[in-house]
Coordinates of N, CA and C in Angstrom, one line a residue:
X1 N 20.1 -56.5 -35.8 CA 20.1 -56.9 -34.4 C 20.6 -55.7 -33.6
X2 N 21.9 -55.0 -34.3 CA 22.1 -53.5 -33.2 C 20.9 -52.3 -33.3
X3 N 19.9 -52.7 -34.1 CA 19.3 -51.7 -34.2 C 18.5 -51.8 -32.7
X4 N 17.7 -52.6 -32.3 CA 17.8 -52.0 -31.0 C 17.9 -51.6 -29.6
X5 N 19.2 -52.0 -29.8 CA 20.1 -51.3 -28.4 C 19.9 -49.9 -28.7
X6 N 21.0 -49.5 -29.9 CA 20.9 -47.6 -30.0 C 19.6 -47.5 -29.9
X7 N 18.5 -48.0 -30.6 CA 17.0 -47.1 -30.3 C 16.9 -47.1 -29.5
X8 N 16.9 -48.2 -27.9 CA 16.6 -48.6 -26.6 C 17.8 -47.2 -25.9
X9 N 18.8 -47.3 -26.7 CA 19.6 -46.2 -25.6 C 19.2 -44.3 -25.9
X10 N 19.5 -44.7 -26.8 CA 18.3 -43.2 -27.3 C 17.5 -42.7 -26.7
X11 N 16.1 -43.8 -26.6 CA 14.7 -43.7 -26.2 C 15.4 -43.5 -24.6
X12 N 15.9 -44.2 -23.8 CA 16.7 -43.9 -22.7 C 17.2 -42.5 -22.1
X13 N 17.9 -41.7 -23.3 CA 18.5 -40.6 -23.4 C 17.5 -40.0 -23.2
X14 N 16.5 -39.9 -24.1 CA 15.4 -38.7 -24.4 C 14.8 -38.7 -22.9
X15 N 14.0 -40.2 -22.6 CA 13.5 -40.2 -21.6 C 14.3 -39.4 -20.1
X16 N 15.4 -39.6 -20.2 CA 16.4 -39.2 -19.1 C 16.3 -37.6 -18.8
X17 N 16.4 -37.0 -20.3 CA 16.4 -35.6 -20.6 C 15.3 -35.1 -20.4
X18 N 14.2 -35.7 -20.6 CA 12.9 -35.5 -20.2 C 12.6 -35.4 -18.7
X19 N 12.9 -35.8 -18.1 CA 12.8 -36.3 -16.6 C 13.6 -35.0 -15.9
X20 N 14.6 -34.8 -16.3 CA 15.5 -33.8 -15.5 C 15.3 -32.6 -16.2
X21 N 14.6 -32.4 -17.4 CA 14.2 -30.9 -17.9 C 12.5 -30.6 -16.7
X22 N 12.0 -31.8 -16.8 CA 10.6 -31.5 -16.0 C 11.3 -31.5 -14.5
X23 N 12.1 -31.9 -14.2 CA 12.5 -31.6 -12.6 C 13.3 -30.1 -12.1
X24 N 13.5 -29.3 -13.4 CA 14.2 -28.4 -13.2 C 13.2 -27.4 -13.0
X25 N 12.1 -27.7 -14.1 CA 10.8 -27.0 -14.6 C 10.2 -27.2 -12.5
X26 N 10.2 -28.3 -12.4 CA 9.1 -28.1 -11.0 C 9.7 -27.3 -10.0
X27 N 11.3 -27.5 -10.0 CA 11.6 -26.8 -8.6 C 11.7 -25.1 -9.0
X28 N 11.8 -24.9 -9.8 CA 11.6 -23.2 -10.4 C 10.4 -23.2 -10.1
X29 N 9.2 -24.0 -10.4 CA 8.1 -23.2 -10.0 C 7.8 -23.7 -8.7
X30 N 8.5 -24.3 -8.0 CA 8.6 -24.8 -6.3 C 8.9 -23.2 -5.5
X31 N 10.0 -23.2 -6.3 CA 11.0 -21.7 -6.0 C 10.2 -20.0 -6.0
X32 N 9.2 -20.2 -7.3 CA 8.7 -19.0 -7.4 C 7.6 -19.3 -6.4
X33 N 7.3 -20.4 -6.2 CA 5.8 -20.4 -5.2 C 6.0 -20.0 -3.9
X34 N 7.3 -20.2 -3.4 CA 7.5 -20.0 -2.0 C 7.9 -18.7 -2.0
X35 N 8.4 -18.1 -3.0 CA 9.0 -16.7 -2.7 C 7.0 -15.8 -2.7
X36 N 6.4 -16.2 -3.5 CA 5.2 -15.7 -3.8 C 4.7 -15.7 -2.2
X37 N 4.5 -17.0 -1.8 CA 3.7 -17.0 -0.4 C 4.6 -16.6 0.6
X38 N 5.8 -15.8 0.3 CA 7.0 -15.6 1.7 C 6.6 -14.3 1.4
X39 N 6.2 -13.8 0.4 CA 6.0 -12.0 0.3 C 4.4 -12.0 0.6
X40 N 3.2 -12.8 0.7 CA 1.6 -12.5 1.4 C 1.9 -12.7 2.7
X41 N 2.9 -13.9 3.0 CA 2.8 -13.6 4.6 C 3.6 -12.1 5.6
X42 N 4.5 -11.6 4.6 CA 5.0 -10.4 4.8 C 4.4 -9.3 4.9
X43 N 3.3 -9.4 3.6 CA 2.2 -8.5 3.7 C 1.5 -8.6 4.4
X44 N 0.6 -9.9 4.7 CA 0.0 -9.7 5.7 C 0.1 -9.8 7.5
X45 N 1.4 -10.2 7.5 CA 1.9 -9.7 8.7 C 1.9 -7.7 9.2
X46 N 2.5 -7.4 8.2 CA 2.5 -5.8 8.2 C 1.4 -5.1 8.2
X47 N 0.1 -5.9 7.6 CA -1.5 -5.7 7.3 C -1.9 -5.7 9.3
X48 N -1.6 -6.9 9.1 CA -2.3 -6.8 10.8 C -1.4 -5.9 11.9
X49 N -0.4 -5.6 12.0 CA 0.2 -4.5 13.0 C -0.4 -2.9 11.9
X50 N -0.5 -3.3 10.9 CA -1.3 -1.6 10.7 C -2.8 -1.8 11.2
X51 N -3.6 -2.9 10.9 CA -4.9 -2.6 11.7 C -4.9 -2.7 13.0
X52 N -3.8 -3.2 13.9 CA -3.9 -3.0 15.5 C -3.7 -1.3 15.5
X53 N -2.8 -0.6 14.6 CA -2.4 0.8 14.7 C -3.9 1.9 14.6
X54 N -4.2 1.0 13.7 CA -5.7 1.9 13.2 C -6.6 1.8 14.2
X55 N -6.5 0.5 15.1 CA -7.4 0.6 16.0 C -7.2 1.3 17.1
X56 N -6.0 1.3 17.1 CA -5.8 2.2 18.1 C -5.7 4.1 18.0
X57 N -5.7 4.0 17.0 CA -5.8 5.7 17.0 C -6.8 5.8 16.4
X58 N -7.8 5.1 16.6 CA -9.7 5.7 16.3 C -10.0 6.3 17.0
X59 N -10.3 7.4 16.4 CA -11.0 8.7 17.6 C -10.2 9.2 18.7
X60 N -8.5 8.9 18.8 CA -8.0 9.4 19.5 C -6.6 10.5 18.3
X61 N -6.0 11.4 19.4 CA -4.9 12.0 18.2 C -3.3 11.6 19.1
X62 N -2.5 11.1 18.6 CA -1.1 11.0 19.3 C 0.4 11.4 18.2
X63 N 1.4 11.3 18.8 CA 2.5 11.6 17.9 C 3.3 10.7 17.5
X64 N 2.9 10.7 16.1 CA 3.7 9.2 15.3 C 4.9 9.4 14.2
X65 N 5.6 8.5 13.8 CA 6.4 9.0 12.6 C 5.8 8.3 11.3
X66 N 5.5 9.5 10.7 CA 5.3 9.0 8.8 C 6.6 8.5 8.1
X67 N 5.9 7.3 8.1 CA 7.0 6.6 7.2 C 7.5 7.1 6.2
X68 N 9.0 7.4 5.2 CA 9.3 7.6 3.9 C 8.0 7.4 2.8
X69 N 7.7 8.4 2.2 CA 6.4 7.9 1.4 C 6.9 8.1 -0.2
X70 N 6.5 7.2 -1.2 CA 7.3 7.0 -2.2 C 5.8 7.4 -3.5
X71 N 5.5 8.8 -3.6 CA 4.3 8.6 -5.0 C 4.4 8.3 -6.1
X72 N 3.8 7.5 -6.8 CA 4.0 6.9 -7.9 C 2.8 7.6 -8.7
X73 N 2.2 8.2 -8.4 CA 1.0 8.9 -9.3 C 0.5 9.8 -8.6
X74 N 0.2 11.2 -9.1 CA 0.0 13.0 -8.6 C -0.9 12.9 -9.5
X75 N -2.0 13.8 -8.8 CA -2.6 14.8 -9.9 C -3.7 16.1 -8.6
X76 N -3.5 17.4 -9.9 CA -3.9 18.1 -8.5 C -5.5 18.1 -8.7
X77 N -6.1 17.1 -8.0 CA -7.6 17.2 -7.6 C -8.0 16.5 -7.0
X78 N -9.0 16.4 -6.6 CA -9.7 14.6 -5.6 C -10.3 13.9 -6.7
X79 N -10.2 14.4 -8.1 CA -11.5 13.8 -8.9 C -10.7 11.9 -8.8
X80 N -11.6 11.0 -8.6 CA -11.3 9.5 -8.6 C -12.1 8.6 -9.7
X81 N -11.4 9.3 -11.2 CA -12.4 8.4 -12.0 C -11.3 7.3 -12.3
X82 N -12.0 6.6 -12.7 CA -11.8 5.3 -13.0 C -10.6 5.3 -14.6
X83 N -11.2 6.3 -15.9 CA -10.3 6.2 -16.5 C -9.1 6.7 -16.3
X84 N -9.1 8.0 -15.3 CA -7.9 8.8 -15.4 C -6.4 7.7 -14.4
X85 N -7.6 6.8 -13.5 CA -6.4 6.4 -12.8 C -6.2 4.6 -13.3
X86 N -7.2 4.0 -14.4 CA -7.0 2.6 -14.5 C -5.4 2.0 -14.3
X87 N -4.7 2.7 -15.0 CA -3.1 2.0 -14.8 C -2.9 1.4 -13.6
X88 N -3.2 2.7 -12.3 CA -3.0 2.7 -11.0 C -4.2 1.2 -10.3
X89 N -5.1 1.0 -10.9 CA -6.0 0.2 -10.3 C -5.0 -1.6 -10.5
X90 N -5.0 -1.4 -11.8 CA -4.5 -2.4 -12.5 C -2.6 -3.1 -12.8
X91 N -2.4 -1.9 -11.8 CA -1.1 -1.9 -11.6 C -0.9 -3.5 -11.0
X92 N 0.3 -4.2 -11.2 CA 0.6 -5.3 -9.9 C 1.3 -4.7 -8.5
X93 N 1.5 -3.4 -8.3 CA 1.9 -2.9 -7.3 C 0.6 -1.8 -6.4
X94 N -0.4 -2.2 -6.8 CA -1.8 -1.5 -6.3 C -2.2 -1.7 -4.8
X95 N -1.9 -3.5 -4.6 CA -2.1 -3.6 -3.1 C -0.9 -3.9 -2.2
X96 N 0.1 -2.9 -2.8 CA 1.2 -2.5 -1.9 C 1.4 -1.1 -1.4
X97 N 0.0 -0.1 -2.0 CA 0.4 1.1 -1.7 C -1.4 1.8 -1.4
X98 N -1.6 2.9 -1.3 CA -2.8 3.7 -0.6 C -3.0 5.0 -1.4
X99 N -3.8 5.3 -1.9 CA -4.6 6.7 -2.1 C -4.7 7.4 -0.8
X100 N -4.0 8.7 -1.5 CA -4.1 9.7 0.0 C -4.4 10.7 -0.6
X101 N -5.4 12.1 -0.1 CA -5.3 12.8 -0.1 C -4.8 14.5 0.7
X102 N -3.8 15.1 -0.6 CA -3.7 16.2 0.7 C -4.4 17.4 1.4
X103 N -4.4 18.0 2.0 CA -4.8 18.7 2.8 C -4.3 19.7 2.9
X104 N -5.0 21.0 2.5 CA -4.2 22.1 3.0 C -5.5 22.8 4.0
X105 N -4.7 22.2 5.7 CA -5.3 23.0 6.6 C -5.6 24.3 7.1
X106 N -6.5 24.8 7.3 CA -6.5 26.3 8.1 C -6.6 26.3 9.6
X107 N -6.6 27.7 10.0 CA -5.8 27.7 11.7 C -7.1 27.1 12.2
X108 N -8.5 27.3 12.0 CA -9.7 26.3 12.3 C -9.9 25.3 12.4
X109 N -8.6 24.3 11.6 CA -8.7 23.1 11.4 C -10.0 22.6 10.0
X110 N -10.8 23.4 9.4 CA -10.9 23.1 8.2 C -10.2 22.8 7.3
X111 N -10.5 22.0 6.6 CA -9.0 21.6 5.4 C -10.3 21.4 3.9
X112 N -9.0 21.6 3.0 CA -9.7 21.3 1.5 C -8.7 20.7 0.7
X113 N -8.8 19.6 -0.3 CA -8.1 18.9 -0.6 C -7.2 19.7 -1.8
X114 N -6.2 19.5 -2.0 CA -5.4 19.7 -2.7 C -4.8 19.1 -3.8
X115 N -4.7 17.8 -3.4 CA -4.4 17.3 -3.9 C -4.7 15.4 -4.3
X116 N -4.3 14.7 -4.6 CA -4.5 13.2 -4.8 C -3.4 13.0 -5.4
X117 N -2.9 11.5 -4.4 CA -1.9 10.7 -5.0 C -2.0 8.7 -4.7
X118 N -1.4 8.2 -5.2 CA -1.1 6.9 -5.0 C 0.3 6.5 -4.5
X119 N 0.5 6.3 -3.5 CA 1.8 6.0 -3.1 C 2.0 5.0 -2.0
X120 N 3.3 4.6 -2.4 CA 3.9 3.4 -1.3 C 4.7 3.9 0.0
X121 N 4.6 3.2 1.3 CA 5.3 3.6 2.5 C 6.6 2.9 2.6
X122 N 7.4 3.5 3.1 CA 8.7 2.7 3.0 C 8.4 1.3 4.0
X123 N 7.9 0.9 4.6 CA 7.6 -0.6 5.2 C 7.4 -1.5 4.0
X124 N 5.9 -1.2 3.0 CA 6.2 -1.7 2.0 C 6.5 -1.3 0.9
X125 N 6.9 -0.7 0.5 CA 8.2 -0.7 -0.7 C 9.1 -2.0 -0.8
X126 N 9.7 -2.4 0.4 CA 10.5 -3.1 0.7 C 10.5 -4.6 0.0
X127 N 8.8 -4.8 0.1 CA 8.6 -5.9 -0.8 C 8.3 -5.8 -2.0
X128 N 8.3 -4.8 -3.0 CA 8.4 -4.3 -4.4 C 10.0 -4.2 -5.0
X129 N 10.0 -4.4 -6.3 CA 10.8 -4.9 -6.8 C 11.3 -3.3 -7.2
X130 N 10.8 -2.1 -6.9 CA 11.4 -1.0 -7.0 C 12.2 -0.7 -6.8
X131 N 13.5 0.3 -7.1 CA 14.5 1.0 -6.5 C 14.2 2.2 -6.2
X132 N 14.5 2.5 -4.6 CA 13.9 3.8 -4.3 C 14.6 4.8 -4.4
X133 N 15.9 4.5 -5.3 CA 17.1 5.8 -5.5 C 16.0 6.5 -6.8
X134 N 15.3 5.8 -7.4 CA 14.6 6.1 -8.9 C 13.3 6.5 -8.6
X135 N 12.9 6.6 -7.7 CA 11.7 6.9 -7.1 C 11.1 8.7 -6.3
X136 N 10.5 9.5 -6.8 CA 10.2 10.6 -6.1 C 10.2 10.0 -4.6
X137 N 10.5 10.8 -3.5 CA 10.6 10.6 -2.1 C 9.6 11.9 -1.4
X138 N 9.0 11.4 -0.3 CA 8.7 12.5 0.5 C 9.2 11.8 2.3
X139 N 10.1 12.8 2.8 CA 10.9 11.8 3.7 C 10.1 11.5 4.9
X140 N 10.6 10.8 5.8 CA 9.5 10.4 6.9 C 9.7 11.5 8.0
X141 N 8.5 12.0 8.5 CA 8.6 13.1 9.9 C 7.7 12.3 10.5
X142 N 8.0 13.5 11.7 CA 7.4 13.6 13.0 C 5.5 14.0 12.8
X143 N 4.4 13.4 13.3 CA 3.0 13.6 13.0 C 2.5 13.8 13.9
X144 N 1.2 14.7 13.9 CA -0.2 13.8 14.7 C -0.9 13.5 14.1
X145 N -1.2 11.9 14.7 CA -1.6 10.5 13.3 C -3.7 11.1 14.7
X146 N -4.1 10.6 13.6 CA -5.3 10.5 13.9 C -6.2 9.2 13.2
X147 N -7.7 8.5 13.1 CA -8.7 7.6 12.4 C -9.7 8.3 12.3
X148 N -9.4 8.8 11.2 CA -11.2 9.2 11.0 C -12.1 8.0 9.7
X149 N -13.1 8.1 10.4 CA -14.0 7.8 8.9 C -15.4 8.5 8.4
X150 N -15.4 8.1 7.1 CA -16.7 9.2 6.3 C -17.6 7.9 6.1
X151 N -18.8 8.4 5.8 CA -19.7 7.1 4.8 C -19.5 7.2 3.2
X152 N -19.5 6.4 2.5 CA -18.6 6.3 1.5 C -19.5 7.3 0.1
X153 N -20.8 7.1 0.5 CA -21.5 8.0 -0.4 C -22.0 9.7 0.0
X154 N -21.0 9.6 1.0 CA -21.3 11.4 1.9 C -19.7 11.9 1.4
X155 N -20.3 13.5 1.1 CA -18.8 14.7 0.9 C -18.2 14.4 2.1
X156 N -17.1 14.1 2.2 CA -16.2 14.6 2.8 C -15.9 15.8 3.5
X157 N -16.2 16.1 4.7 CA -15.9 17.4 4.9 C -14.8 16.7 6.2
X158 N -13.6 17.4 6.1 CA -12.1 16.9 6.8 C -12.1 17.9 8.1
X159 N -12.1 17.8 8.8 CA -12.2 18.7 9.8 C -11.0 18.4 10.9
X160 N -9.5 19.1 11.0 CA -8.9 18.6 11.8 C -8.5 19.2 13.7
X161 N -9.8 20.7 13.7 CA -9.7 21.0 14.8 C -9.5 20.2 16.2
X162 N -10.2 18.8 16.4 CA -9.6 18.1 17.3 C -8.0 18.0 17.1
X163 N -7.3 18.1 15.9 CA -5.9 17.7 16.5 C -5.2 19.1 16.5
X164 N -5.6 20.2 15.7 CA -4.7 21.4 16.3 C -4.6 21.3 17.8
X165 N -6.3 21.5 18.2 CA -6.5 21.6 20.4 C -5.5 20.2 21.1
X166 N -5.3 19.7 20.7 CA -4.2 18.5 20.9 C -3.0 19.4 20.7
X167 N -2.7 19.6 19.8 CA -1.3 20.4 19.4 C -0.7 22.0 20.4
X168 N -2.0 22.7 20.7 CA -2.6 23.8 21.1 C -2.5 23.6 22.8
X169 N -2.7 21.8 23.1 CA -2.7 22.1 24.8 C -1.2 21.4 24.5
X170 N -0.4 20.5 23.7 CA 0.3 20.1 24.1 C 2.2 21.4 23.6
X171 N 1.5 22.2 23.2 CA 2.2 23.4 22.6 C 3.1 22.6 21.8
X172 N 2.7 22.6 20.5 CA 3.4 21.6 19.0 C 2.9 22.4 18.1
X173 N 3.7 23.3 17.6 CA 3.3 23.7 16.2 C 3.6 22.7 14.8
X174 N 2.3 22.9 13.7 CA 2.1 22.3 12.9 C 2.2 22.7 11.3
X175 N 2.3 21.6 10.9 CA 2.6 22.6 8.8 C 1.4 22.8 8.6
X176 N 1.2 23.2 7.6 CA -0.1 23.4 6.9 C -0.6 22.5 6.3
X177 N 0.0 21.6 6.5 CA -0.3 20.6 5.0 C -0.5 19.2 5.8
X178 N -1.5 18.3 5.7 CA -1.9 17.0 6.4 C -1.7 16.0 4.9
X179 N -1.5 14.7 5.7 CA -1.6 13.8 4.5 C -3.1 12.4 4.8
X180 N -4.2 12.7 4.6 CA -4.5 10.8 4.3 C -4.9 9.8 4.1
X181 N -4.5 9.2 4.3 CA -4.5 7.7 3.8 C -5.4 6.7 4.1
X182 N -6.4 6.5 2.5 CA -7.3 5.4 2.6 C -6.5 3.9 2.8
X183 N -7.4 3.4 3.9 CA -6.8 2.2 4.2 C -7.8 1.0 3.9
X184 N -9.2 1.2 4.2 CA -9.9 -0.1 3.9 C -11.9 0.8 4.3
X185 N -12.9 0.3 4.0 CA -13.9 0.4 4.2 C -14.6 -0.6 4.5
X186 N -16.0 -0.5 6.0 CA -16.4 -1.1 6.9 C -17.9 -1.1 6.3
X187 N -18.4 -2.4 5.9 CA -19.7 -2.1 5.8 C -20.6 -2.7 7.6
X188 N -21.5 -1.2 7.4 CA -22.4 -1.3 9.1 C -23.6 -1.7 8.6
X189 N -24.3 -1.9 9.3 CA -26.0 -2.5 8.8 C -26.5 -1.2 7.7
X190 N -26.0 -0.1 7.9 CA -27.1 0.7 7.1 C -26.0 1.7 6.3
X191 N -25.2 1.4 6.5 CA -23.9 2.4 5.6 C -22.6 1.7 5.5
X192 N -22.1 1.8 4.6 CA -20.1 1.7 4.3 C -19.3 2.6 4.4
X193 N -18.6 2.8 5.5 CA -17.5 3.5 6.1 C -16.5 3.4 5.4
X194 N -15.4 4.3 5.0 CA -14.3 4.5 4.2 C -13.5 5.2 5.9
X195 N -12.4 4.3 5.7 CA -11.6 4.6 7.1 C -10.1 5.1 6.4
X196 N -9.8 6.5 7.3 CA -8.5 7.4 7.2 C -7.8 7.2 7.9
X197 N -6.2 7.2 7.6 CA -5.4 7.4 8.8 C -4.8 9.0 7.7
X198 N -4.7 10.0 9.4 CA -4.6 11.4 8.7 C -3.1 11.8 9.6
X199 N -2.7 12.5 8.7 CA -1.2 12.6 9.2 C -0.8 14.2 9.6
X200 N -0.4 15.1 10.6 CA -0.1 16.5 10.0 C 1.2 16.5 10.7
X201 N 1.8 16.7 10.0 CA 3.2 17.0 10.3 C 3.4 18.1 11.3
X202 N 4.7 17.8 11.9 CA 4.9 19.1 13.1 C 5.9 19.8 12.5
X203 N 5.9 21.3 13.0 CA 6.8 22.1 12.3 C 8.7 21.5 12.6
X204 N 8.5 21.1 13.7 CA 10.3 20.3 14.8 C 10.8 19.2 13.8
X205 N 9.9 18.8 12.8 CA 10.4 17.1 11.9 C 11.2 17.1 10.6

């Protein structure tokens, strides 16, 4: 006859322990859900004041500051194959950061790339689990931010003479060296636009 009470309190126990192991289990993933959707609305808050920025320096040139820029991957060429950079595609930190390329300008404002990198801006870093003490740095200056775009299956040819004559009537001397930054590409009825924001640092920054 005591058999069962203890099985009834047992079965009680288990069930109890069951109930509060699954309640701990939901609010952890309650916990990780909200922290997940508090960091897209982060991004995409920062997403839309950078495309108000883009729109606004299309086709015009002004003086901006480049954010702290953090690269996480160099190599010296434009080549963009696919095996050399998979890690970088497949990274979970890929749509926190931009492919830029550098620029080494002449007094013409012809430029030829130098370089290729993948790197994060200090706005978003912020939301990466990185430490930027551990991180290569390139620090934030003084620019003239420019929008250009290419068609995505045409050479690139970088041409930055509109912002020297900017520089030239507003007497700003400049480095040699521009930085930029693929941000997103626009398909038009008859081509896909690949859009730049282009950076050249001033000599004063």
């Amino acid at each position: 006859m005591t058999a069962r009470p203890i099985r009834y309190q047992r079965q009680v126990s288990d069930r109890k322990g069951k109930i509060f192991y699954t309640s701990i289990t939901s609010l952890s993933h309650i916990s990780k859900e909200i922290a997940r959707l508090t960091l897209e609305v982060e991004q995409m808050s920062y997403m839309k004041q950078h495309l108000d920025t883009l729109n606004a320096g299309s086709h015009t040139v002004s003086i901006r500051t480049l954010p702290a820029v953090y690269p996480l991957y160099h190599q010296d060429s434009a080549f963009l194959g696919y095996r050399t950079l998979k890690d970088v595609f497949h990274s979970s930190l890929f749509p926190m950061g931009n492919f830029s390329y550098i620029l080494s300008v002449e007094t013409s404002g012809s430029c030829q790339v130098s370089a290729l990198q993948f790197a994060i801006r200090e706005p978003m870093l912020a939301l990466t689990p990185l430490n930027p003490a551990n991180l290569p740095r390139r620090d934030s200056c003084r620019c003239l931010y420019t929008v250009t775009a290419f068609p995505t299956e045409h050479e690139m040819c970088w041409d930055l003479s509109a912002v020297l004559e900017y520089a030239g009537e507003h007497q700003l001397s400049c480095k040699p060296e521009a930085y930029a930054f693929y941000v997103f590409s626009i398909a038009q009825p008859d081509v896909i636009l690949d859009y730049y924001e282009v950076y050249l640092p001033l000599e004063d920054s």
